[in-house]
Amino acid sequence: MATLGIDGLASGLDTTTLINNLISIEATPQTLLKNKVSAASAFITSMQTLNAQVSALADTAKTAAKPASLQAFTATSSATSVTASAGATAAAGSIEFVVGTTAQAKTAVTAAMTAWPSEPAVLTFTSAAGKAVEVTAASGSLDDVVSAVNASAAGVTALKVASGKDASGAVQYRLQLTSTATGATGDFSVHRGTAAEVAAGTAPDLLTEPGAAVVKTARDASLTLYAGTTAEQVVTSSSNTFADLLPGVSVTVSAAAATATPVTVTVARDTATSGKVASGLVSSLNAVLSAISSGQATTTSTSATGATTVKGGAYTGESSVRAAQTALQSAASAPIDGRSPSSIGISISRDGTFAYDADKFQAALAADPVGTQSMMSTLADRIAAAATSASDKTTGTLTQVITGQQSVVKDLGVRIADWDLRLTARRATLQTTYNNLEVKLQSLQAQSTWLSSQITSLTASTSS
């Protein structure tokens, strides 16, 4: 139960302020604990930020360490109707070819009709591979036939297309049938009847009936290599994309050649992308090293009285940060098989950060792509190992410092909470003490008033 305050009723004292000042003095140890929590929390936040940067560096380095990280190529075409793309397994060079045909799906239409000629409406589709798929519609309605075909595994889509009126004025429709896959493998035939009737030769071919037609035949895309020579070779694809026409190079065509002039596809090393791998690694490394240097820097301030104060940075004296800094600098600057990383354009500067020389890197890559890739992979792998050692989620040295400080903050929080209980009890005691004092003083004042009145009365009696 809270104690009712009766400030100064008898004493005239501001007991609330007095109690607050006493509690403030007694709370000094708690205030010191809170200051420690504030400092530790700021340190944890700073370390978490650094740890995230080191972790990002580890990811960047792991990517750069891959054996094909510098194997970037571009593919260009001499014709707008041909596009090409190159992957990491490509090699510099060029090839010429003539585009013969583009791939297309088969499209056919049935004869015009108002409804399916018989019920139940049964169709059998046969693929180019000879697989028969029997389709039975819910009724003779053309809408039901379209729905049944589209829901089947025949590999064909159906549309109902208006086709005028018959002699009686009834609206007629054709069924437009299109293979879902392009190329010769998407070819199909369709008969009116069951699969057994097709096998027996008794089911009529829908596409040979009067009024039916094949609008587009199933066709592969084709390229002719070495046209006009004894090595002439036709290459086909069920789609308009020829995957791995050259190792790691895919070509997509959109139109057949109008002339016999060949298209040239040229594959070249993508020096810009390769350079970004190296420069990105150096940039990420420098971001970490700069953050560490900033956190280690001290600041000096002078007070109004002329006193000078030197304050350390967030990482000043933190051995785990210093160790991570040293490990990263060593990983990026130590020789590789007797060669300095500066030979491929990566060198350490006086301030401990690293410089990237794009021209030197490109020259090394052009002169010895295999050796440069090997050096880059080794260098990046060492940086990744050093960064991971510091930032690993469970065993990282920086992570362990953060975890340790979080435990300290948690313990301090418990101690602060204990002080809250202690101070609350102390406040209640002081309030009770001062309230009792006020009551006692009030009682004494009442007695004093009564005695004064008695003395006055006695004096008056004696005088009379």
XYZ file of C-alpha atoms in Angstrom:
464
model
C 0.000 0.000 0.000
C 1.355 3.427 -0.927
C 2.088 5.793 1.969
C 0.142 9.052 1.856
C 2.444 12.091 1.817
C 1.586 14.999 4.162
C 4.327 17.469 3.243
C 5.016 20.138 5.887
C 1.661 20.066 7.668
C 3.426 20.444 10.966
C 7.104 20.996 10.182
C 6.783 23.131 7.094
C 9.409 20.917 5.419
C 9.204 19.932 1.707
C 9.570 16.266 2.601
C 8.911 15.031 -0.970
C 11.891 16.967 -2.318
C 13.970 15.923 0.647
C 13.166 12.255 0.073
C 13.841 12.547 -3.660
C 17.265 14.043 -2.957
C 18.096 11.289 -0.470
C 17.006 8.611 -2.954
C 19.064 10.278 -5.681
C 22.152 10.061 -3.471
C 21.476 6.443 -2.543
C 20.857 5.608 -6.259
C 24.425 6.600 -7.212
C 25.555 2.950 -7.570
C 22.547 2.253 -9.815
C 23.355 5.317 -11.928
C 26.884 4.016 -12.395
C 25.454 0.667 -13.512
C 23.181 2.415 -16.007
C 26.152 4.335 -17.395
C 27.972 1.040 -17.854
C 24.951 -0.377 -19.728
C 24.853 2.673 -21.978
C 28.561 2.399 -22.786
C 28.369 -1.371 -23.325
C 25.302 -1.040 -25.555
C 27.054 1.582 -27.695
C 30.068 -0.702 -27.983
C 27.866 -3.665 -28.945
C 26.124 -1.641 -31.654
C 29.469 -0.515 -33.054
C 30.826 -4.066 -33.001
C 27.703 -5.439 -34.659
C 28.065 -2.909 -37.469
C 31.709 -3.873 -37.953
C 30.874 -7.572 -37.785
C 28.250 -7.155 -40.517
C 30.834 -5.422 -42.736
C 33.378 -8.186 -42.146
C 30.718 -10.819 -42.907
C 29.856 -9.029 -46.159
C 33.564 -8.977 -47.030
C 33.707 -12.748 -46.448
C 30.816 -13.253 -48.902
C 32.435 -10.993 -51.509
C 35.756 -12.770 -51.134
C 34.165 -16.225 -51.433
C 32.601 -15.187 -54.729
C 35.898 -13.767 -55.983
C 37.701 -16.963 -54.926
C 35.698 -19.172 -57.287
C 37.893 -20.765 -59.982
C 35.972 -19.007 -62.754
C 35.384 -15.637 -61.064
C 37.322 -13.804 -63.791
C 35.955 -15.931 -66.630
C 33.528 -13.321 -67.914
C 32.839 -13.089 -71.637
C 30.541 -11.130 -73.919
C 29.000 -12.378 -77.153
C 27.983 -10.010 -79.946
C 26.144 -10.633 -83.212
C 26.468 -8.936 -86.581
C 22.692 -9.235 -87.185
C 19.816 -7.742 -85.197
C 17.819 -10.926 -85.746
C 20.387 -12.960 -83.810
C 21.329 -12.494 -80.144
C 24.015 -14.358 -78.253
C 25.020 -14.813 -74.621
C 28.214 -16.174 -73.123
C 28.798 -17.920 -69.801
C 31.853 -18.635 -67.681
C 32.846 -21.695 -69.774
C 33.054 -19.678 -72.993
C 36.279 -18.907 -74.815
C 37.266 -16.012 -77.036
C 36.617 -16.587 -80.748
C 33.979 -16.236 -83.459
C 31.720 -18.355 -85.646
C 29.699 -17.728 -88.819
C 26.395 -19.290 -89.862
C 23.315 -18.721 -92.001
C 19.892 -18.850 -90.337
C 17.757 -21.262 -92.366
C 14.466 -21.376 -90.471
C 12.958 -20.347 -87.173
C 11.110 -22.783 -84.949
C 7.341 -22.820 -84.923
C 4.484 -24.808 -83.443
C 1.944 -26.686 -85.520
C -1.395 -24.940 -85.961
C -4.363 -26.573 -87.652
C -8.096 -25.889 -87.989
C -10.989 -28.300 -88.359
C -13.861 -27.941 -90.802
C -16.589 -25.508 -89.795
C -19.338 -26.981 -87.606
C -22.108 -25.937 -85.226
C -21.551 -28.850 -82.809
C -19.561 -32.042 -82.625
C -21.018 -34.490 -85.174
C -21.417 -37.296 -82.638
C -21.766 -37.943 -78.932
C -19.852 -38.652 -76.919
C -17.275 -36.327 -78.493
C -14.085 -38.383 -78.574
C -10.779 -37.285 -80.142
C -7.412 -38.981 -80.192
C -4.206 -36.988 -80.540
C -1.023 -38.733 -81.639
C 2.318 -37.014 -81.024
C 5.343 -37.056 -83.299
C 6.781 -39.730 -80.992
C 3.714 -41.923 -81.575
C 2.080 -41.432 -78.170
C -1.713 -41.476 -78.369
C -3.854 -39.440 -75.966
C -7.604 -40.012 -75.971
C -9.807 -37.009 -75.082
C -13.513 -37.332 -74.241
C -15.637 -34.201 -73.881
C -18.554 -33.907 -71.457
C -20.943 -33.380 -74.380
C -21.050 -32.574 -78.064
C -20.836 -28.856 -77.286
C -17.807 -27.287 -78.936
C -17.134 -25.419 -75.701
C -16.924 -28.751 -73.869
C -14.630 -30.119 -76.564
C -12.321 -27.094 -76.201
C -12.286 -27.476 -72.423
C -11.516 -31.204 -72.629
C -8.624 -30.698 -75.056
C -7.091 -27.899 -72.970
C -7.326 -29.994 -69.805
C -5.754 -33.058 -71.390
C -2.138 -34.194 -71.636
C -2.205 -34.122 -75.430
C 0.211 -31.181 -75.616
C -2.278 -29.238 -77.735
C -4.365 -26.133 -77.001
C -7.774 -25.534 -78.568
C -9.724 -22.404 -79.486
C -13.234 -21.990 -80.859
C -13.121 -19.577 -83.817
C -16.262 -18.124 -85.468
C -16.614 -19.268 -89.087
C -19.789 -17.747 -90.517
C -23.211 -19.400 -90.698
C -24.511 -22.524 -92.358
C -27.442 -22.663 -94.816
C -29.964 -22.626 -91.972
C -28.401 -19.500 -90.434
C -26.796 -21.314 -87.500
C -23.417 -19.923 -86.385
C -20.491 -22.199 -87.261
C -17.104 -22.527 -85.605
C -13.782 -24.126 -86.354
C -11.569 -25.646 -83.704
C -8.089 -24.167 -83.910
C -5.540 -26.646 -82.539
C -1.974 -25.570 -81.689
C 0.856 -27.645 -80.269
C 2.171 -26.332 -76.949
C 5.772 -27.071 -77.962
C 7.608 -25.652 -80.950
C 9.767 -27.729 -83.245
C 9.298 -31.007 -85.077
C 8.758 -32.819 -81.776
C 5.574 -30.768 -81.310
C 3.938 -32.256 -84.422
C 0.656 -34.103 -83.928
C -2.242 -35.719 -85.736
C -5.841 -35.782 -84.517
C -8.618 -38.261 -85.314
C -12.295 -38.440 -84.526
C -12.624 -41.570 -82.427
C -10.913 -43.646 -79.783
C -7.273 -44.696 -79.703
C -8.339 -48.246 -80.562
C -10.209 -46.996 -83.619
C -7.152 -44.975 -84.668
C -4.991 -48.083 -84.335
C -7.538 -50.036 -86.374
C -7.572 -47.350 -89.067
C -11.308 -46.695 -88.704
C -11.130 -43.220 -87.130
C -11.334 -40.315 -89.606
C -8.487 -37.789 -89.674
C -9.922 -34.433 -88.626
C -7.274 -32.467 -90.482
C -7.899 -34.104 -93.868
C -11.668 -33.554 -93.865
C -13.051 -31.018 -96.364
C -12.624 -27.500 -94.984
C -9.868 -28.498 -92.514
C -6.311 -27.284 -93.001
C -2.846 -27.235 -91.485
C -2.090 -23.540 -91.093
C 1.466 -23.924 -89.811
C 3.598 -27.032 -89.811
C 5.721 -28.011 -86.833
C 9.241 -26.905 -87.637
C 12.676 -26.817 -86.021
C 14.913 -23.784 -86.170
C 18.010 -24.410 -88.262
C 21.444 -22.924 -88.777
C 23.928 -23.757 -91.501
C 27.544 -23.721 -90.421
C 30.400 -23.393 -92.935
C 27.895 -22.809 -95.762
C 29.264 -23.472 -99.232
C 32.166 -25.583 -98.036
C 32.696 -29.313 -97.832
C 32.277 -28.981 -94.054
C 28.748 -27.509 -94.406
C 26.631 -28.614 -91.463
C 23.005 -27.965 -90.498
C 22.250 -27.607 -86.780
C 18.644 -27.759 -85.563
C 16.803 -26.793 -82.388
C 13.203 -27.331 -81.313
C 13.190 -23.744 -80.038
C 14.740 -20.584 -81.447
C 17.580 -20.868 -78.944
C 20.629 -22.972 -79.729
C 22.146 -23.773 -76.345
C 25.925 -24.222 -76.294
C 26.371 -23.677 -80.003
C 29.889 -23.007 -78.791
C 30.951 -24.102 -75.293
C 29.236 -21.677 -72.932
C 27.651 -19.692 -75.777
C 23.939 -19.741 -76.645
C 22.383 -18.166 -79.741
C 18.767 -17.100 -80.237
C 17.323 -16.349 -83.678
C 14.178 -14.392 -84.497
C 14.077 -14.480 -88.300
C 15.400 -16.521 -91.197
C 18.178 -14.998 -93.256
C 16.989 -12.879 -96.174
C 20.283 -13.436 -98.006
C 23.088 -15.950 -97.979
C 25.292 -13.516 -96.062
C 26.355 -15.299 -92.884
C 25.870 -13.924 -89.393
C 29.003 -13.588 -87.282
C 28.901 -14.179 -83.545
C 32.013 -12.959 -81.750
C 32.985 -13.961 -78.209
C 35.441 -11.756 -76.314
C 36.662 -11.513 -72.746
C 34.530 -9.120 -70.685
C 37.326 -7.132 -69.088
C 34.924 -4.704 -67.388
C 33.103 -7.449 -65.486
C 36.352 -9.184 -64.548
C 37.718 -5.887 -63.286
C 34.640 -5.393 -61.103
C 35.433 -8.640 -59.303
C 38.880 -7.374 -58.307
C 37.851 -3.775 -57.605
C 34.800 -4.925 -55.642
C 36.957 -7.112 -53.426
C 39.382 -4.254 -52.738
C 36.519 -1.815 -52.049
C 34.878 -4.197 -49.576
C 38.221 -4.825 -47.863
C 38.947 -1.096 -47.606
C 35.507 -0.426 -46.146
C 36.305 -2.785 -43.264
C 39.830 -1.479 -42.707
C 38.652 2.146 -42.787
C 35.901 1.365 -40.268
C 38.463 -0.214 -37.943
C 40.848 2.736 -38.274
C 38.045 5.188 -37.522
C 37.026 3.173 -34.471
C 40.606 3.130 -33.183
C 41.203 6.859 -33.576
C 41.435 8.998 -30.424
C 39.928 12.461 -29.986
C 41.271 15.368 -27.939
C 39.113 18.076 -26.374
C 39.888 21.100 -24.191
C 37.515 22.301 -21.475
C 36.771 25.915 -20.514
C 39.299 25.610 -17.710
C 41.997 24.582 -20.151
C 42.065 20.923 -19.178
C 42.803 18.544 -22.043
C 40.907 15.264 -22.368
C 41.940 12.424 -24.687
C 39.212 9.920 -25.512
C 39.785 6.595 -27.237
C 37.665 5.308 -30.110
C 35.117 2.503 -29.915
C 37.757 -0.124 -30.773
C 40.718 1.358 -28.905
C 42.339 -1.407 -26.919
C 40.026 -4.086 -28.355
C 42.399 -6.929 -29.220
C 39.902 -8.893 -31.336
C 39.464 -5.950 -33.700
C 43.198 -5.391 -33.951
C 43.735 -9.096 -34.662
C 41.103 -9.054 -37.423
C 42.718 -5.962 -38.957
C 46.164 -7.571 -38.970
C 44.840 -10.858 -40.400
C 43.022 -9.114 -43.256
C 46.018 -6.932 -44.156
C 48.326 -9.958 -44.125
C 45.904 -12.035 -46.222
C 45.692 -9.353 -48.899
C 49.373 -8.411 -49.062
C 51.379 -11.612 -48.477
C 53.118 -13.075 -51.573
C 51.488 -15.875 -53.543
C 53.977 -18.440 -54.877
C 56.688 -15.826 -54.593
C 54.706 -13.116 -56.387
C 53.300 -9.999 -54.770
C 49.582 -9.239 -55.265
C 50.770 -5.895 -56.619
C 51.726 -7.776 -59.793
C 48.010 -7.993 -60.600
C 47.278 -4.453 -59.455
C 46.411 -4.936 -55.763
C 48.836 -3.248 -53.346
C 48.828 -2.070 -49.740
C 49.069 1.669 -49.027
C 50.850 3.525 -46.235
C 47.626 3.950 -44.260
C 46.996 0.206 -44.230
C 44.266 0.223 -46.888
C 44.675 -1.198 -50.391
C 44.868 0.338 -53.854
C 43.533 -1.201 -57.071
C 45.311 -0.465 -60.355
C 42.801 -1.278 -63.112
C 45.307 -0.953 -65.974
C 47.819 -3.248 -64.285
C 45.104 -5.804 -63.510
C 43.824 -5.846 -67.098
C 47.354 -6.146 -68.455
C 48.030 -9.125 -66.172
C 44.725 -10.742 -67.145
C 45.446 -10.317 -70.860
C 49.013 -11.623 -70.567
C 48.297 -14.583 -68.287
C 44.569 -15.202 -67.669
C 45.148 -18.556 -65.964
C 47.873 -17.252 -63.657
C 45.925 -14.099 -62.820
C 42.827 -16.159 -62.017
C 44.929 -18.409 -59.783
C 46.361 -15.449 -57.892
C 42.966 -13.829 -57.502
C 41.414 -17.059 -56.234
C 44.196 -17.596 -53.687
C 44.130 -13.970 -52.541
C 40.346 -13.926 -52.183
C 40.320 -17.284 -50.435
C 42.785 -15.995 -47.815
C 40.700 -12.853 -47.257
C 37.530 -14.957 -46.978
C 39.183 -17.204 -44.375
C 40.366 -14.228 -42.294
C 36.980 -12.485 -42.515
C 35.080 -15.659 -41.650
C 37.349 -16.331 -38.675
C 36.345 -12.936 -37.297
C 32.650 -12.851 -38.221
C 31.401 -16.453 -38.113
C 27.974 -16.553 -36.426
C 29.136 -18.892 -33.670
C 32.938 -19.060 -33.567
C 33.930 -15.640 -34.929
C 36.230 -13.649 -32.657
C 34.176 -10.484 -33.126
C 30.965 -12.430 -32.618
C 32.241 -13.827 -29.332
C 33.116 -10.346 -28.069
C 29.601 -9.178 -28.936
C 28.059 -12.184 -27.210
C 30.190 -11.599 -24.132
C 29.188 -7.937 -23.923
C 25.528 -8.838 -24.364
C 25.850 -11.152 -21.353
C 27.405 -8.310 -19.363
C 24.518 -5.984 -20.292
C 22.025 -8.661 -19.295
C 23.715 -9.108 -15.899
C 23.828 -5.342 -15.363
C 20.129 -5.176 -16.180
C 19.391 -7.669 -13.414
C 21.456 -5.657 -10.951
C 19.709 -2.432 -11.970
C 16.338 -4.101 -11.470
C 17.455 -5.199 -7.995
C 18.341 -1.599 -7.217
C 14.868 -0.524 -8.360
C 13.342 -2.804 -5.724
C 15.823 -1.639 -3.074
C 15.201 2.049 -3.779
C 11.444 1.566 -3.858
C 11.618 -0.022 -0.404
C 13.917 2.750 0.834
C 11.557 5.434 -0.468
C 8.635 3.787 1.337
C 10.668 3.714 4.582
C 11.589 7.394 4.295
C 8.024 8.378 3.497
C 6.777 6.469 6.546
C 9.441 8.046 8.757
C 8.666 11.603 7.669
C 4.921 11.038 7.771
C 5.212 9.780 11.353
C 7.382 12.798 12.158
C 4.721 15.141 10.811
C 2.027 13.392 12.835
C 4.175 13.573 16.013
C 4.965 17.239 15.471
C 1.314 17.991 14.862
C 0.441 16.269 18.137
C 3.105 18.232 20.009
C 1.899 21.449 18.447
C -1.658 20.674 19.632
C -0.369 20.031 23.156
C 1.630 23.230 23.059
C -1.436 25.183 21.986
C -3.497 23.657 24.802
C -0.829 24.403 27.410
C -0.567 27.957 26.163
C -4.293 28.417 26.474
C -4.235 27.001 30.054
C -1.423 29.318 31.092
C -3.271 32.285 29.641
C -6.422 31.329 31.523
C -4.494 30.869 34.798
C -2.788 34.254 34.413
C -6.115 35.922 33.803
C -7.627 34.308 36.967
C -4.747 35.404 39.150
C -4.879 38.980 37.914
C -8.570 39.276 38.737
